[in-house]
Amino acid sequence: MTHLLAAQGKGQLMQADVLNNAPVIVVAGSETTATLLSGVTYYLLTNPRVYDKLKKEVRGTFNSDEEITIDRIGDLPYLLAVLDEALRLYPPGANPHLRRIPPEGAILGGKFIPGNTAVGMNQYVVHRSEENFARPDEFIPERWIDGDQEPWKNDRREALQPFSFGPRNCIGRKYVLNLENPFFTVRVANP
């Protein structure tokens, strides 16, 4: 919002542009974060082994809530794996982000797609496909840590794109992955 208002102040955006984009930014930022945290909470509560392992990692790394900072979250590989696995099974924005095929057409997956065709990928389907992940319907954070071992060795981890990628990726990615972690980590460590 700060950047939108600054651009408006410099005459780069009209007030209508700011007003049209503000609701999207607010909803996208808050709703996706809430959805991710809901998914993580659900999977931790239904997988006591994972919850206990995560709690042990957090309590073994930090002695107090004050020690938990964004910079220190990188010291928690299991927490990061839990978040990746929750994003895989419970993607906050699972609907396709449609793009248009160039006017001359393109070949996708070995098939010609006519120009100007809208195409997209449903993350829920991709993330739960056996072509991409072993035991795709199971919540197993270890797949993100032990990726070179069976049965995860052939997982296509690059298929996990919950924030899209390229020039149209979600600008809020860093906030979802970084700002919410300390809050969530405190709650896991001290429920």
mmCIF file of C-alpha atoms in Angstrom:
data_model
loop_
_atom_site.group_PDB
_atom_site.id
_atom_site.type_symbol
_atom_site.label_atom_id
_atom_site.label_comp_id
_atom_site.label_asym_id
_atom_site.label_seq_id
_atom_site.Cartn_x
_atom_site.Cartn_y
_atom_site.Cartn_z
ATOM 1 C CA MET A 1 0.000 0.000 0.000
ATOM 2 C CA THR A 2 2.843 2.364 0.811
ATOM 3 C CA HIS A 3 4.237 1.981 -2.704
ATOM 4 C CA LEU A 4 0.820 2.526 -4.288
ATOM 5 C CA LEU A 5 0.244 5.692 -2.298
ATOM 6 C CA ALA A 6 3.762 6.951 -3.059
ATOM 7 C CA ALA A 7 3.238 6.329 -6.786
ATOM 8 C CA GLN A 8 -0.075 8.170 -6.595
ATOM 9 C CA GLY A 9 1.657 11.099 -4.889
ATOM 10 C CA LYS A 10 4.196 11.267 -7.737
ATOM 11 C CA GLY A 11 1.444 11.256 -10.346
ATOM 12 C CA GLN A 12 2.346 7.768 -11.582
ATOM 13 C CA LEU A 13 -0.999 6.288 -10.529
ATOM 14 C CA MET A 14 -4.466 7.727 -10.510
ATOM 15 C CA GLN A 15 -6.562 7.569 -7.350
ATOM 16 C CA ALA A 16 -8.849 5.074 -9.112
ATOM 17 C CA ASP A 17 -5.849 2.755 -9.651
ATOM 18 C CA VAL A 18 -5.014 2.841 -5.950
ATOM 19 C CA LEU A 19 -8.635 2.261 -4.931
ATOM 20 C CA ASN A 20 -9.025 -0.642 -7.373
ATOM 21 C CA ASN A 21 -5.851 -2.403 -6.229
ATOM 22 C CA ALA A 22 -6.061 -1.829 -2.469
ATOM 23 C CA PRO A 23 -8.741 -4.471 -1.721
ATOM 24 C CA VAL A 24 -6.868 -7.110 -3.722
ATOM 25 C CA ILE A 25 -3.648 -6.450 -1.821
ATOM 26 C CA VAL A 26 -5.330 -6.476 1.581
ATOM 27 C CA VAL A 27 -7.363 -9.635 0.938
ATOM 28 C CA ALA A 28 -4.513 -11.480 -0.790
ATOM 29 C CA GLY A 29 -2.102 -10.669 2.016
ATOM 30 C CA SER A 30 -4.315 -11.521 4.946
ATOM 31 C CA GLU A 31 -6.414 -14.349 3.545
ATOM 32 C CA THR A 32 -3.520 -16.379 2.156
ATOM 33 C CA THR A 33 -1.551 -16.086 5.396
ATOM 34 C CA ALA A 34 -4.581 -17.128 7.427
ATOM 35 C CA THR A 35 -5.191 -20.057 5.089
ATOM 36 C CA LEU A 36 -1.589 -21.236 5.390
ATOM 37 C CA LEU A 37 -1.665 -21.026 9.185
ATOM 38 C CA SER A 38 -5.003 -22.864 9.244
ATOM 39 C CA GLY A 39 -3.522 -25.641 7.128
ATOM 40 C CA VAL A 40 -0.386 -25.900 9.261
ATOM 41 C CA THR A 41 -2.457 -25.997 12.444
ATOM 42 C CA TYR A 42 -4.744 -28.704 11.041
ATOM 43 C CA TYR A 43 -1.874 -30.907 9.896
ATOM 44 C CA LEU A 44 0.036 -30.507 13.171
ATOM 45 C CA LEU A 45 -3.020 -31.372 15.238
ATOM 46 C CA THR A 46 -3.783 -34.437 13.134
ATOM 47 C CA ASN A 47 -0.137 -35.598 13.052
ATOM 48 C CA PRO A 48 1.147 -35.762 16.650
ATOM 49 C CA ARG A 49 4.503 -37.224 15.548
ATOM 50 C CA VAL A 50 5.154 -34.168 13.362
ATOM 51 C CA TYR A 51 3.952 -31.767 16.059
ATOM 52 C CA ASP A 52 6.223 -33.352 18.673
ATOM 53 C CA LYS A 53 9.226 -33.269 16.340
ATOM 54 C CA LEU A 54 8.593 -29.607 15.486
ATOM 55 C CA LYS A 55 8.085 -28.671 19.127
ATOM 56 C CA LYS A 56 11.364 -30.400 20.018
ATOM 57 C CA GLU A 57 13.200 -28.491 17.273
ATOM 58 C CA VAL A 58 11.799 -25.127 18.392
ATOM 59 C CA ARG A 59 12.390 -25.718 22.093
ATOM 60 C CA GLY A 60 15.869 -27.078 21.394
ATOM 61 C CA THR A 61 16.804 -23.971 19.423
ATOM 62 C CA PHE A 62 15.285 -21.177 21.516
ATOM 63 C CA ASN A 63 15.251 -20.623 25.266
ATOM 64 C CA SER A 64 12.716 -17.787 25.216
ATOM 65 C CA ASP A 65 10.185 -16.122 22.933
ATOM 66 C CA GLU A 66 12.480 -13.101 22.642
ATOM 67 C CA GLU A 67 15.124 -15.205 20.876
ATOM 68 C CA ILE A 68 12.728 -16.031 18.051
ATOM 69 C CA THR A 69 13.430 -13.637 15.189
ATOM 70 C CA ILE A 70 13.003 -13.727 11.443
ATOM 71 C CA ASP A 71 16.765 -14.109 11.038
ATOM 72 C CA ARG A 72 16.843 -17.176 13.305
ATOM 73 C CA ILE A 73 14.001 -19.005 11.552
ATOM 74 C CA GLY A 74 16.517 -20.347 9.036
ATOM 75 C CA ASP A 75 17.933 -22.372 11.952
ATOM 76 C CA LEU A 76 14.735 -24.462 11.950
ATOM 77 C CA PRO A 77 14.861 -26.810 8.946
ATOM 78 C CA TYR A 78 11.959 -28.895 10.198
ATOM 79 C CA LEU A 79 9.729 -25.822 10.574
ATOM 80 C CA LEU A 80 10.552 -24.816 7.004
ATOM 81 C CA ALA A 81 9.765 -28.364 5.851
ATOM 82 C CA VAL A 82 6.428 -28.272 7.724
ATOM 83 C CA LEU A 83 5.550 -25.003 5.974
ATOM 84 C CA ASP A 84 6.497 -26.383 2.546
ATOM 85 C CA GLU A 85 4.461 -29.512 3.155
ATOM 86 C CA ALA A 86 1.462 -27.484 4.335
ATOM 87 C CA LEU A 87 1.749 -25.276 1.253
ATOM 88 C CA ARG A 88 1.832 -28.408 -0.891
ATOM 89 C CA LEU A 89 -1.269 -30.014 0.623
ATOM 90 C CA TYR A 90 -3.212 -26.880 1.543
ATOM 91 C CA PRO A 91 -2.218 -24.214 -1.001
ATOM 92 C CA PRO A 92 -3.669 -20.804 -0.120
ATOM 93 C CA GLY A 93 -4.212 -19.876 -3.768
ATOM 94 C CA ALA A 94 -4.915 -23.168 -5.509
ATOM 95 C CA ASN A 95 -6.924 -21.729 -8.392
ATOM 96 C CA PRO A 96 -5.125 -21.327 -11.693
ATOM 97 C CA HIS A 97 -3.494 -18.013 -12.437
ATOM 98 C CA LEU A 98 -4.493 -17.811 -16.073
ATOM 99 C CA ARG A 99 -2.077 -16.700 -18.745
ATOM 100 C CA ARG A 100 -2.575 -16.293 -22.487
ATOM 101 C CA ILE A 101 -0.714 -18.257 -25.124
ATOM 102 C CA PRO A 102 1.124 -15.909 -27.542
ATOM 103 C CA PRO A 103 -0.827 -15.098 -30.743
ATOM 104 C CA GLU A 104 1.294 -17.497 -32.817
ATOM 105 C CA GLY A 105 0.465 -20.412 -30.502
ATOM 106 C CA ALA A 106 2.831 -22.604 -28.506
ATOM 107 C CA ILE A 107 3.613 -26.214 -27.745
ATOM 108 C CA LEU A 108 2.909 -27.243 -24.153
ATOM 109 C CA GLY A 109 3.384 -30.798 -22.978
ATOM 110 C CA GLY A 110 3.980 -31.906 -26.549
ATOM 111 C CA LYS A 111 0.672 -30.485 -27.805
ATOM 112 C CA PHE A 112 0.061 -27.388 -29.901
ATOM 113 C CA ILE A 113 -2.074 -24.786 -28.133
ATOM 114 C CA PRO A 114 -3.681 -22.114 -30.348
ATOM 115 C CA GLY A 115 -2.789 -18.483 -29.788
ATOM 116 C CA ASN A 116 -4.688 -16.399 -27.219
ATOM 117 C CA THR A 117 -5.874 -19.534 -25.385
ATOM 118 C CA ALA A 118 -6.114 -19.025 -21.616
ATOM 119 C CA VAL A 119 -4.096 -21.660 -19.761
ATOM 120 C CA GLY A 120 -3.425 -22.275 -16.111
ATOM 121 C CA MET A 121 -2.341 -24.846 -13.581
ATOM 122 C CA ASN A 122 -4.363 -25.987 -10.586
ATOM 123 C CA GLN A 123 -1.888 -26.222 -7.719
ATOM 124 C CA TYR A 124 -4.016 -28.630 -5.718
ATOM 125 C CA VAL A 125 -3.914 -31.151 -8.561
ATOM 126 C CA VAL A 126 -0.206 -30.658 -9.309
ATOM 127 C CA HIS A 127 0.802 -30.901 -5.642
ATOM 128 C CA ARG A 128 -1.166 -34.124 -5.128
ATOM 129 C CA SER A 129 -0.128 -35.881 -8.308
ATOM 130 C CA GLU A 130 1.799 -39.157 -7.999
ATOM 131 C CA GLU A 131 3.760 -37.969 -11.022
ATOM 132 C CA ASN A 132 5.221 -35.216 -8.836
ATOM 133 C CA PHE A 133 5.271 -36.578 -5.279
ATOM 134 C CA ALA A 134 5.519 -39.990 -3.632
ATOM 135 C CA ARG A 135 2.590 -40.658 -1.278
ATOM 136 C CA PRO A 136 1.084 -37.345 -2.408
ATOM 137 C CA ASP A 137 -1.900 -37.265 -0.052
ATOM 138 C CA GLU A 138 0.159 -37.744 3.103
ATOM 139 C CA PHE A 139 1.561 -34.952 5.272
ATOM 140 C CA ILE A 140 5.251 -35.861 5.500
ATOM 141 C CA PRO A 141 7.567 -32.859 6.024
ATOM 142 C CA GLU A 142 10.620 -35.128 5.849
ATOM 143 C CA ARG A 143 10.256 -35.220 2.061
ATOM 144 C CA TRP A 144 11.718 -31.675 2.027
ATOM 145 C CA ILE A 145 14.699 -32.606 4.226
ATOM 146 C CA ASP A 146 15.498 -36.168 3.114
ATOM 147 C CA GLY A 147 14.850 -35.501 -0.565
ATOM 148 C CA ASP A 148 17.760 -37.607 -1.752
ATOM 149 C CA GLN A 149 16.411 -40.745 -0.041
ATOM 150 C CA GLU A 150 13.662 -43.174 -1.001
ATOM 151 C CA PRO A 151 10.775 -42.707 -1.500
ATOM 152 C CA TRP A 152 11.290 -38.943 -1.989
ATOM 153 C CA LYS A 153 14.271 -39.230 -4.333
ATOM 154 C CA ASN A 154 12.141 -38.834 -7.457
ATOM 155 C CA ASP A 155 9.856 -36.113 -6.097
ATOM 156 C CA ARG A 156 9.635 -33.107 -8.383
ATOM 157 C CA ARG A 157 10.026 -30.481 -5.683
ATOM 158 C CA GLU A 158 10.082 -27.727 -8.297
ATOM 159 C CA ALA A 159 6.377 -28.490 -8.852
ATOM 160 C CA LEU A 160 5.672 -26.721 -5.550
ATOM 161 C CA GLN A 161 4.951 -23.157 -6.675
ATOM 162 C CA PRO A 162 2.342 -21.875 -4.198
ATOM 163 C CA PHE A 163 3.212 -18.264 -5.002
ATOM 164 C CA SER A 164 3.515 -18.793 -8.747
ATOM 165 C CA PHE A 165 6.827 -17.843 -10.346
ATOM 166 C CA GLY A 166 8.367 -15.551 -12.897
ATOM 167 C CA PRO A 167 7.345 -11.943 -13.437
ATOM 168 C CA ARG A 168 3.866 -12.528 -12.006
ATOM 169 C CA ASN A 169 4.801 -14.296 -8.792
ATOM 170 C CA CYS A 170 3.162 -13.177 -5.575
ATOM 171 C CA ILE A 171 4.861 -10.112 -4.133
ATOM 172 C CA GLY A 172 3.734 -11.163 -0.657
ATOM 173 C CA ARG A 173 5.705 -14.421 -0.631
ATOM 174 C CA LYS A 174 8.441 -13.114 1.652
ATOM 175 C CA TYR A 175 5.868 -11.829 4.119
ATOM 176 C CA VAL A 176 3.950 -15.090 4.331
ATOM 177 C CA LEU A 177 7.104 -17.156 4.758
ATOM 178 C CA ASN A 178 8.947 -14.774 7.067
ATOM 179 C CA LEU A 179 6.623 -12.547 9.057
ATOM 180 C CA GLU A 180 4.243 -15.243 10.208
ATOM 181 C CA ASN A 181 6.910 -17.733 11.219
ATOM 182 C CA PRO A 182 7.972 -16.140 14.522
ATOM 183 C CA PHE A 183 4.350 -15.844 15.664
ATOM 184 C CA PHE A 184 3.602 -19.415 14.735
ATOM 185 C CA THR A 185 6.874 -20.662 16.211
ATOM 186 C CA VAL A 186 6.084 -19.019 19.532
ATOM 187 C CA ARG A 187 2.692 -20.742 19.585
ATOM 188 C CA VAL A 188 4.205 -24.149 18.781
ATOM 189 C CA ALA A 189 6.847 -23.749 21.474
ATOM 190 C CA ASN A 190 4.443 -22.397 24.094
ATOM 191 C CA PRO A 191 0.921 -23.573 23.205
#
